[in-house]
Short mmCIF file of C-alpha atoms in Angstrom, two decimals:
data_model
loop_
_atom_site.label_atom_id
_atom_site.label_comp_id
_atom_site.label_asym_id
_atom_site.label_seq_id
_atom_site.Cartn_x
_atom_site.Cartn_y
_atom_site.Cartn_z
CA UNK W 1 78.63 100.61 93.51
CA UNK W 2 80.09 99.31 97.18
CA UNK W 3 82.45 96.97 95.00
CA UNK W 4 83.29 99.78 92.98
CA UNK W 5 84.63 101.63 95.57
CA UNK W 6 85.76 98.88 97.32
CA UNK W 7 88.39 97.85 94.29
CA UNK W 8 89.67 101.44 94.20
CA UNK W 9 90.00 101.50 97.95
CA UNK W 10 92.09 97.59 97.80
CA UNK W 11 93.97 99.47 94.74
CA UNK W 12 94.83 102.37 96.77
CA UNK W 13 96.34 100.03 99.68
CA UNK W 14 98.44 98.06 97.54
CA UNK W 15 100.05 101.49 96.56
CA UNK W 16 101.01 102.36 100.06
CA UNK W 17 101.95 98.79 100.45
CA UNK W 18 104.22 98.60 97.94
CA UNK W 19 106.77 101.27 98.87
CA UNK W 20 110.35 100.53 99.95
CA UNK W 21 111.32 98.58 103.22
CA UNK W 22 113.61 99.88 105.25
CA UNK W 23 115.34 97.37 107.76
CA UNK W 24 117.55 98.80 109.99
CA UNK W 25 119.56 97.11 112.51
CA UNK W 26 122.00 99.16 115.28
CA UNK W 27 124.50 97.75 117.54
CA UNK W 28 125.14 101.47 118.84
CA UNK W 29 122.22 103.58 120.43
CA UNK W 30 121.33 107.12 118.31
CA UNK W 31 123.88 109.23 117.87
CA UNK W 32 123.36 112.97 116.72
CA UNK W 33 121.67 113.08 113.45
CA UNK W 34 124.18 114.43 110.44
CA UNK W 35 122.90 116.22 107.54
CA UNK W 36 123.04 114.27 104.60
CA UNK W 37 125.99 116.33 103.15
CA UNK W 38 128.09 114.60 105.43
CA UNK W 39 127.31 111.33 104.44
CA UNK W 40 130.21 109.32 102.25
CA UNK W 41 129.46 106.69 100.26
CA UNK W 42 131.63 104.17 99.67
CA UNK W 43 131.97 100.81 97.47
CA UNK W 44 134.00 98.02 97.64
CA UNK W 45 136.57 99.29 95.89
CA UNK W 46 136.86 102.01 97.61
CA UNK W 47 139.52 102.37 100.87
CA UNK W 48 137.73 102.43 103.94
CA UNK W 49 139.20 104.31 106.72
CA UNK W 50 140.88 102.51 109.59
CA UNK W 51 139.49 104.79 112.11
CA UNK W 52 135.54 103.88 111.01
CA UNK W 53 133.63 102.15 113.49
CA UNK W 54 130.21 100.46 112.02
CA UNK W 55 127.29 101.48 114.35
CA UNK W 56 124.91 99.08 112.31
CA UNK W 57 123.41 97.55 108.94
CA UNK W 58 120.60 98.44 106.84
CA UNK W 59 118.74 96.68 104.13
CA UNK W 60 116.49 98.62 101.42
CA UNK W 61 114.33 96.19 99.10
CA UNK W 62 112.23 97.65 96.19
CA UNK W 63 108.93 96.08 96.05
CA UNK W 64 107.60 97.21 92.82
CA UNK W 65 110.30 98.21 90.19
CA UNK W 66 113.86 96.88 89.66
CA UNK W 67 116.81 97.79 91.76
CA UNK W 68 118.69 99.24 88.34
CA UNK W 69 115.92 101.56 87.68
CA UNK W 70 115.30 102.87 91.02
CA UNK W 71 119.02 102.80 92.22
CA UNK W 72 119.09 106.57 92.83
CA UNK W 73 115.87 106.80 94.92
CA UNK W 74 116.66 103.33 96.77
CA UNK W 75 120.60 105.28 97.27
CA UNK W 76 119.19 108.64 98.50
CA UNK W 77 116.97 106.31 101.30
CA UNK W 78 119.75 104.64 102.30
CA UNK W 79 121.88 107.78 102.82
CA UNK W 80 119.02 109.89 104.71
CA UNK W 81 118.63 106.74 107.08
CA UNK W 82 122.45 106.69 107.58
CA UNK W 83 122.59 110.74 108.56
CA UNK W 84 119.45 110.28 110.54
CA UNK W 85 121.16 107.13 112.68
CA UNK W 86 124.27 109.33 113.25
CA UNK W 87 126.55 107.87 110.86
CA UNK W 88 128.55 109.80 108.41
CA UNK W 89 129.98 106.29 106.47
CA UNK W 90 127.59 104.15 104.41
CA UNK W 91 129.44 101.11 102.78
CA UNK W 92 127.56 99.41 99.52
CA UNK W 93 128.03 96.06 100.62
CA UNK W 94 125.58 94.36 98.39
CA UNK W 95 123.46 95.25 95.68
CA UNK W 96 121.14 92.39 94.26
CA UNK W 97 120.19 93.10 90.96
CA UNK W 98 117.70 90.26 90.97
CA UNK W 99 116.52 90.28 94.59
CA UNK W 100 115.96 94.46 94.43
CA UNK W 101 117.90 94.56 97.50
CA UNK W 102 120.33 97.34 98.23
CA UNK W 103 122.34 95.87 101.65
CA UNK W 104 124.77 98.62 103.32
CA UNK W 105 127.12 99.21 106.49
CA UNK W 106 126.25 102.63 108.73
CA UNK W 107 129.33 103.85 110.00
CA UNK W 108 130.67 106.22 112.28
CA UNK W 109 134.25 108.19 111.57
CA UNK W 110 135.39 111.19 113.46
CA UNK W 111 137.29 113.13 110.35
CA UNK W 112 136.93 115.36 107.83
CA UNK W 113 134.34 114.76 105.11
CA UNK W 114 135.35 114.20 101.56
CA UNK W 115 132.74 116.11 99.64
CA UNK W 116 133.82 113.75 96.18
CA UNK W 117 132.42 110.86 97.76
CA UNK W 118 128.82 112.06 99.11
CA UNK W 119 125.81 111.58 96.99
CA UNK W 120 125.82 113.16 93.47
CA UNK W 121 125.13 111.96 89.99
CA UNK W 122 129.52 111.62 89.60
CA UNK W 123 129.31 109.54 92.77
CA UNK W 124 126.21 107.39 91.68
CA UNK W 125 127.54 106.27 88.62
CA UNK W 126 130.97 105.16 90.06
CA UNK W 127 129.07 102.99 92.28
CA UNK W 128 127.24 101.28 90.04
CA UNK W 129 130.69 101.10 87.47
CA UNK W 130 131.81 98.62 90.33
CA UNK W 131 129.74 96.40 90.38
CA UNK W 132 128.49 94.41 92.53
CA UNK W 133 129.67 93.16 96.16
CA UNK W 134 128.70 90.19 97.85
CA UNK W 135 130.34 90.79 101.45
CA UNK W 136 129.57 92.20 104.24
CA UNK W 137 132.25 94.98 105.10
CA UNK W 138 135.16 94.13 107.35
CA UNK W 139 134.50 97.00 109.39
CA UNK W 140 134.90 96.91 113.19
CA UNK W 141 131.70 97.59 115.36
CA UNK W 142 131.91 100.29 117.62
CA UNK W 143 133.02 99.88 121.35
CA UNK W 144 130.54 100.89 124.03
CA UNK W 145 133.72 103.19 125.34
CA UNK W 146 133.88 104.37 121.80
CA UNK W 147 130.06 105.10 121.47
CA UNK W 148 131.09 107.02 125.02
CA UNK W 149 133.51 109.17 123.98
CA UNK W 150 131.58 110.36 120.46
CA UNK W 151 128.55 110.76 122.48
CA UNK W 152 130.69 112.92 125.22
CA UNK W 153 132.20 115.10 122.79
CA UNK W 154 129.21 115.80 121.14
CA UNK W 155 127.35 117.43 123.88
CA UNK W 156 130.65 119.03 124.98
CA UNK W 157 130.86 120.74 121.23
CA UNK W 158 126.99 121.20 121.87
CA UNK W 159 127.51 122.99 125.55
CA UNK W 160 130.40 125.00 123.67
CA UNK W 161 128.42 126.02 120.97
CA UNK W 162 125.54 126.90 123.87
CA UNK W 163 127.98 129.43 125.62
CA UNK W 164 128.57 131.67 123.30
CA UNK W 165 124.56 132.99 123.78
CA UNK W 166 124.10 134.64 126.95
CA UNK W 167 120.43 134.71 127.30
CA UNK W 168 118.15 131.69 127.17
CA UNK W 169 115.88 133.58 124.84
CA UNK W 170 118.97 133.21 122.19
CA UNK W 171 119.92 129.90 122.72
CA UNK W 172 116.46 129.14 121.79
CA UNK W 173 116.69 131.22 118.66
CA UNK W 174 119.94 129.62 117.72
CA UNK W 175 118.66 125.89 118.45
CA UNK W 176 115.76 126.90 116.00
CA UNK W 177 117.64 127.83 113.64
CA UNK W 178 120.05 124.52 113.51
CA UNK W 179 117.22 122.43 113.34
CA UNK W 180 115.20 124.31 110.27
CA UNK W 181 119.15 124.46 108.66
CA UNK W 182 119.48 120.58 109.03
CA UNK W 183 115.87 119.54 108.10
CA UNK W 184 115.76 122.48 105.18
CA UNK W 185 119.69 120.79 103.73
CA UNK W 186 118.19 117.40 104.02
CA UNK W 187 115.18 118.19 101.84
CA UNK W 188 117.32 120.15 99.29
CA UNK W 189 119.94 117.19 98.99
CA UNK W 190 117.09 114.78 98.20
CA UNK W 191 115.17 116.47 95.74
CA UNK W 192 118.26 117.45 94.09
CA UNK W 193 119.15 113.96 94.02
CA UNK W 194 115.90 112.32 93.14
CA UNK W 195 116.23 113.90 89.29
CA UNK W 196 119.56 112.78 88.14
CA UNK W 197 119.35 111.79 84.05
CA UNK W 198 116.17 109.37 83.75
CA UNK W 199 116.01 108.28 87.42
CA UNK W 200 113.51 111.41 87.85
CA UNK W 201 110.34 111.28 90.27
CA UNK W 202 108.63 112.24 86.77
CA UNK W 203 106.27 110.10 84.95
CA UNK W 204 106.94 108.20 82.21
CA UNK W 205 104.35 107.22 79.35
CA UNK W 206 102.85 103.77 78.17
CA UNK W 207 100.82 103.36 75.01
CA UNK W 208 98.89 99.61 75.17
CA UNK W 209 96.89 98.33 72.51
CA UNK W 210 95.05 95.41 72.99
CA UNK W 211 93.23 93.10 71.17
CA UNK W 212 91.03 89.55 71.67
CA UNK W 213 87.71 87.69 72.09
CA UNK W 214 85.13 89.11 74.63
CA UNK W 215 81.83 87.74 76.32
CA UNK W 216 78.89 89.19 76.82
CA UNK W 217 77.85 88.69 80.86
CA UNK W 218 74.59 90.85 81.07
CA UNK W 219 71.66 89.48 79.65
CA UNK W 220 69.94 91.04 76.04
CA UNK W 221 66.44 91.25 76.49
CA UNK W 222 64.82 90.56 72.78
CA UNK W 223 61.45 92.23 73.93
CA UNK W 224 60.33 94.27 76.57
CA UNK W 225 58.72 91.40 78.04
CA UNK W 226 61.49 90.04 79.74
CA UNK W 227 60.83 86.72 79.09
CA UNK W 228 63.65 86.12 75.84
CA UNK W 229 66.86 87.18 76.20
CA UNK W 230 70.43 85.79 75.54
CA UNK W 231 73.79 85.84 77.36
CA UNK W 232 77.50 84.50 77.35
CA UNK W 233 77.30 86.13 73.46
CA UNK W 234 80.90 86.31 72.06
CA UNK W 235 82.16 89.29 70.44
CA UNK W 236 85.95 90.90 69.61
CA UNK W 237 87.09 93.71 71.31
CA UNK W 238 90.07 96.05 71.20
CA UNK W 239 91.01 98.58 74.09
CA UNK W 240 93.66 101.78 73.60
CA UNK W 241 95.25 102.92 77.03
CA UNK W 242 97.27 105.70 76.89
CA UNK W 243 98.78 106.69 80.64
CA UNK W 244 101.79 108.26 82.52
CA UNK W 245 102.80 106.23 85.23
CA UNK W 246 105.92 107.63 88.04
CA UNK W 247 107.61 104.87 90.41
CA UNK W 248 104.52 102.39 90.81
CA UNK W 249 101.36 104.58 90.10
CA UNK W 250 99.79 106.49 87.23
CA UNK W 251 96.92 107.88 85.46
CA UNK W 252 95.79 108.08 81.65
CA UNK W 253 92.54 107.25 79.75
CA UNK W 254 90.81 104.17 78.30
CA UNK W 255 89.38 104.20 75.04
CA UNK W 256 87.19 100.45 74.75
CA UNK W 257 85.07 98.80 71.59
CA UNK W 258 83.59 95.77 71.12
CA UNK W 259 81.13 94.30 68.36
CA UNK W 260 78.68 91.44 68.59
CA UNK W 261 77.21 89.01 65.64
CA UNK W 262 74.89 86.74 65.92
CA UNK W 263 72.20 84.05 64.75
CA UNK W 264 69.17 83.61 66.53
CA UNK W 265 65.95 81.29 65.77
CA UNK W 266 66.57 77.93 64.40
CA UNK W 267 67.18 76.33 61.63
CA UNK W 268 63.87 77.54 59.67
CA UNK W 269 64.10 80.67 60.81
CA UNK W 270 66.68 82.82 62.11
CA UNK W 271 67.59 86.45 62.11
CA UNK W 272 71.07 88.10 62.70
CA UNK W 273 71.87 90.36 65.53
CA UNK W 274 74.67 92.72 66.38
CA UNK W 275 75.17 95.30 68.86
CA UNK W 276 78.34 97.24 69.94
CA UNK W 277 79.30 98.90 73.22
CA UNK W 278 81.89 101.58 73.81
CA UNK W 279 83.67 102.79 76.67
CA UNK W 280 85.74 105.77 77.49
CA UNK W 281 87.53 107.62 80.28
CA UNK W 282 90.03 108.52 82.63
CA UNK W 283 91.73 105.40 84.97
CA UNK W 284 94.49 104.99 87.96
CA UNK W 285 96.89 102.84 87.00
CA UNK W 286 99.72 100.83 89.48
CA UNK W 287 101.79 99.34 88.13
CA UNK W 288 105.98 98.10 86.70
CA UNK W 289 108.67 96.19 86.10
CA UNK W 290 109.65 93.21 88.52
CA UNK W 291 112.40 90.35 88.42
CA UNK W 292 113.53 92.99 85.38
CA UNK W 293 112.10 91.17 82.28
CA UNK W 294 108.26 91.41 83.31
CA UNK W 295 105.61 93.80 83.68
CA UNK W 296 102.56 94.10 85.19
CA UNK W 297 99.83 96.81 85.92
CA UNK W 298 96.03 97.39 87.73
CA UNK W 299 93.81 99.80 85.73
CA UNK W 300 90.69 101.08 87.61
CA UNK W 301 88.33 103.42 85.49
CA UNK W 302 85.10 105.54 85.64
CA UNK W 303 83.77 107.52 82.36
CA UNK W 304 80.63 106.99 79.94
CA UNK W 305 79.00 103.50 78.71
CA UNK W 306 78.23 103.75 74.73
CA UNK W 307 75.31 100.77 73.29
CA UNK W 308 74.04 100.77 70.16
CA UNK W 309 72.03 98.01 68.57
CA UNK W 310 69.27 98.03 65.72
CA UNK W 311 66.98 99.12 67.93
CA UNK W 312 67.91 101.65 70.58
CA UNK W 313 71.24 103.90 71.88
CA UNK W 314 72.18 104.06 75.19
CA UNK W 315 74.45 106.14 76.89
CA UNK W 316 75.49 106.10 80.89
CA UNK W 317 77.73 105.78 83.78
CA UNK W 318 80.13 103.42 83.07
CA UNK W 319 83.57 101.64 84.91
CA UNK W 320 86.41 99.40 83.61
CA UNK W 321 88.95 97.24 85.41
CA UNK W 322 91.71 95.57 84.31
CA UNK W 323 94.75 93.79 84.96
CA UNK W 324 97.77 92.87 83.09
CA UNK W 325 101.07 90.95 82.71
CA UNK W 326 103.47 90.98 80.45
CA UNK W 327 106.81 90.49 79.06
CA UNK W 328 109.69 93.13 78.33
CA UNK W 329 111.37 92.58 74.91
CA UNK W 330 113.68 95.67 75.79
CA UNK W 331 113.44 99.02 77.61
CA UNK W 332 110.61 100.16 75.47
CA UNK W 333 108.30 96.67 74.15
CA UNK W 334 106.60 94.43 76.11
CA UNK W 335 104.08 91.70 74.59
CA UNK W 336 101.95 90.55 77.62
CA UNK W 337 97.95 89.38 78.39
CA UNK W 338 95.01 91.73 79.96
CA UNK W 339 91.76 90.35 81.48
CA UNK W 340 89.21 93.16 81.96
CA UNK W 341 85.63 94.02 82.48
CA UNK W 342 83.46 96.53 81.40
CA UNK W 343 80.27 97.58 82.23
CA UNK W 344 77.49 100.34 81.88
CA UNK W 345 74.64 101.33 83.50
CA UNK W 346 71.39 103.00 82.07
CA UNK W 347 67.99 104.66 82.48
CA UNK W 348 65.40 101.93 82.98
CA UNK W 349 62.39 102.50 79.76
CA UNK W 350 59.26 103.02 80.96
CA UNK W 351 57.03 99.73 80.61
CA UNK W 352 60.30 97.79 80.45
CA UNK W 353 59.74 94.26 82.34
CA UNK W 354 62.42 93.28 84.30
CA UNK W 355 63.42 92.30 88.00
CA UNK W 356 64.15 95.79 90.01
CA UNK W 357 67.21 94.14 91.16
CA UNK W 358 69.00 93.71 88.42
CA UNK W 359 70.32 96.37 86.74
CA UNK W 360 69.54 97.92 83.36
CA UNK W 361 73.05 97.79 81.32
CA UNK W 362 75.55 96.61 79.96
CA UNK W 363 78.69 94.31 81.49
CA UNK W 364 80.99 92.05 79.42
CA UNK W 365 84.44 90.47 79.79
CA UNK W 366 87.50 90.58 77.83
CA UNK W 367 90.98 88.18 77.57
CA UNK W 368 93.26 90.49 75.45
CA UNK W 369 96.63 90.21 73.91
CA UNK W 370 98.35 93.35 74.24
CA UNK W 371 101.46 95.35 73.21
CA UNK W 372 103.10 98.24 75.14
CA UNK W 373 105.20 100.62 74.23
CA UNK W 374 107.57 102.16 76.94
CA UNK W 375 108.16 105.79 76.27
#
């Protein structure tokens, strides 16, 4: 049971780990935070103006899906880190399809705003109609007497903005209120932004059905002795996962059969065996699309053991784990390997002789070819 939980628990980690790393890297100190409104994005087609001053670079690299798929999310990142370092300028500089790695230029430009080129779904898909640059842009870095004079007329536009309240009690009110405008315009432009077309925080499905040779690991006591018994039997199994998975992590169910045949006694006298175990229930899922063609996913499940032999039915507490990899054909097939084991627990009989620690079930392995459909 420990491991149990300890394999969710590593699963779990490797979720948080997995997330997008932003690297940031400022040659100015902060600067008032913008709202993300203000923010233009530009590519490197587009004109950049003379009077922007670059107040550092960022790099964005997604970890568990491709850069193509995620582009929107990766965008909206890079555009909340920009308003939150002060700039109101981010430049696309490089976008590595294969790499996952979105590189950009934070600038600074004291002008008006041009609304056309902040972050919207028209905006998005002109940047990516560009393509794809591989320099760094030639803008100038800001001078420390710049950085001086945006700094000074910021708090002079702040002390402005502070006399027109002549009681502490509303310049309190007022400072309130900026801050819950800002952090309330920030959240609506990113969850506005996060479902454009397909690029949604929603989940999408995946139907795998697998197939392949398994092995029995427990031992199959042939009396209730305890003193025959056989292991390492080999059996087929087939597994049907059906689960929704977002931007790396998901949940569906597991539906799992296997079937066992047998020989046992010599060659005088031998008598055939089978047996067949069945598994079903829910599972967490992490898992996607790397490098863009392949596919991989870790499948952690608890739900209820099924045995059946000649003799006797059992039904328990049972767990599955599984990992995969695979191979996209297109956006919606991928042909791919799972290894997996299952395994089942049960009530002890009563005058059943066997070693009290070792536990009365079921466990078996599995090496499956599989096919997934990408809805």
């Amino acid at each position: 049971m420990k491991k149990n939980i300890a394999m969710v628990v590593m699963a779990a980690s490797l979720m948080v780990g997995c997330a997008p790393k932003i690297t940031t890297e400022m040659t100015t100190q902060a600067l008032e935070p913008k709202a993300t409104s203000q923010v233009m994005i530009l590519g490197h087609r587009d004109t950049i103006p003379n009077e922007a001053r670059s107040i550092g670079q960022l790099k964005i690299k997604s970890r568990h899906s491709s850069l193509q798929k995620s582009y929107t999310r990766i965008l909206n990142l890079a555009v909340k880190e920009t308003a939150q370092q002060g700039g109101n300028i981010l430049v696309v500089d490089h976008s590595d399809m294969e790499k996952n790695t979105l590189k950009g230029t934070m600038a600074y430009y004291d002008g008006e705003t041009n609304s056309a080129l902040t972050i919207s779904p028209k905006r998005i898909k002109n940047l990516l109609a560009m393509g794809i640059q591989q320099n760094q842009s030639p803008i100038q870095a800001m001078s420390k007497e710049q950085e001086q004079m945006v700094k000074q007329r910021q708090e002079e536009a702040a002390q402005q903005e502070m006399s027109k309240y002549s009681t502490l009690a509303e310049v309190g009110d007022k400072e309130e209120q900026q801050d819950t405008t800002i952090e309330e315009s920030s959240f609506e432009d990113a969850s506005s932004y996060f479902s454009i077309e397909k690029e949604k925080e929603s989940r999408k499905g995946v139907i795998k059905i697998s197939g392949g040779p398994m092995w029995t690991l427990s031992k199959m006591y042939l009396s209730n002795d305890g003193r025959d018994y056989i292991s390492n039997a080999r059996g087929t199994a087939f597994d049907l996962s059906i689960h929704s998975i977002g931007d790396l992590w998901g949940y569906g169910f597991d539906l799992y059969g296997s079937q066992t045949n047998l020989s046992i006694g010599n060659y005088f006298n031998t008598s055939k065996v089978s047996y067949n175990f069945f598994y079903a229930g829910p599972n967490l899922v992490m898992g996607g699309t790397f490098a863009q063609h392949f596919y991989a996913d870790l499948s952690v499940g608890i739900g209820m053991g099924y045995y059946h032999d000649s003799g006797s039915d059992e039904v328990g507490f049972g767990m599955r784990e599984s990992v995969g990899l695979g191979v996209m054909l297109n956006n919606h097939f991928s042909v791919g390997i799972d290894a997996a084991i299952q395994m089942a627990t049960f009530k002890r009989p009563e005058g059943f002789n066997q070693p009290e620690d070792e536990a009365y079930g079921f466990k078996c392995a599995t090496v499956m070819l599989t096919l997934r459909t990408h809805l």
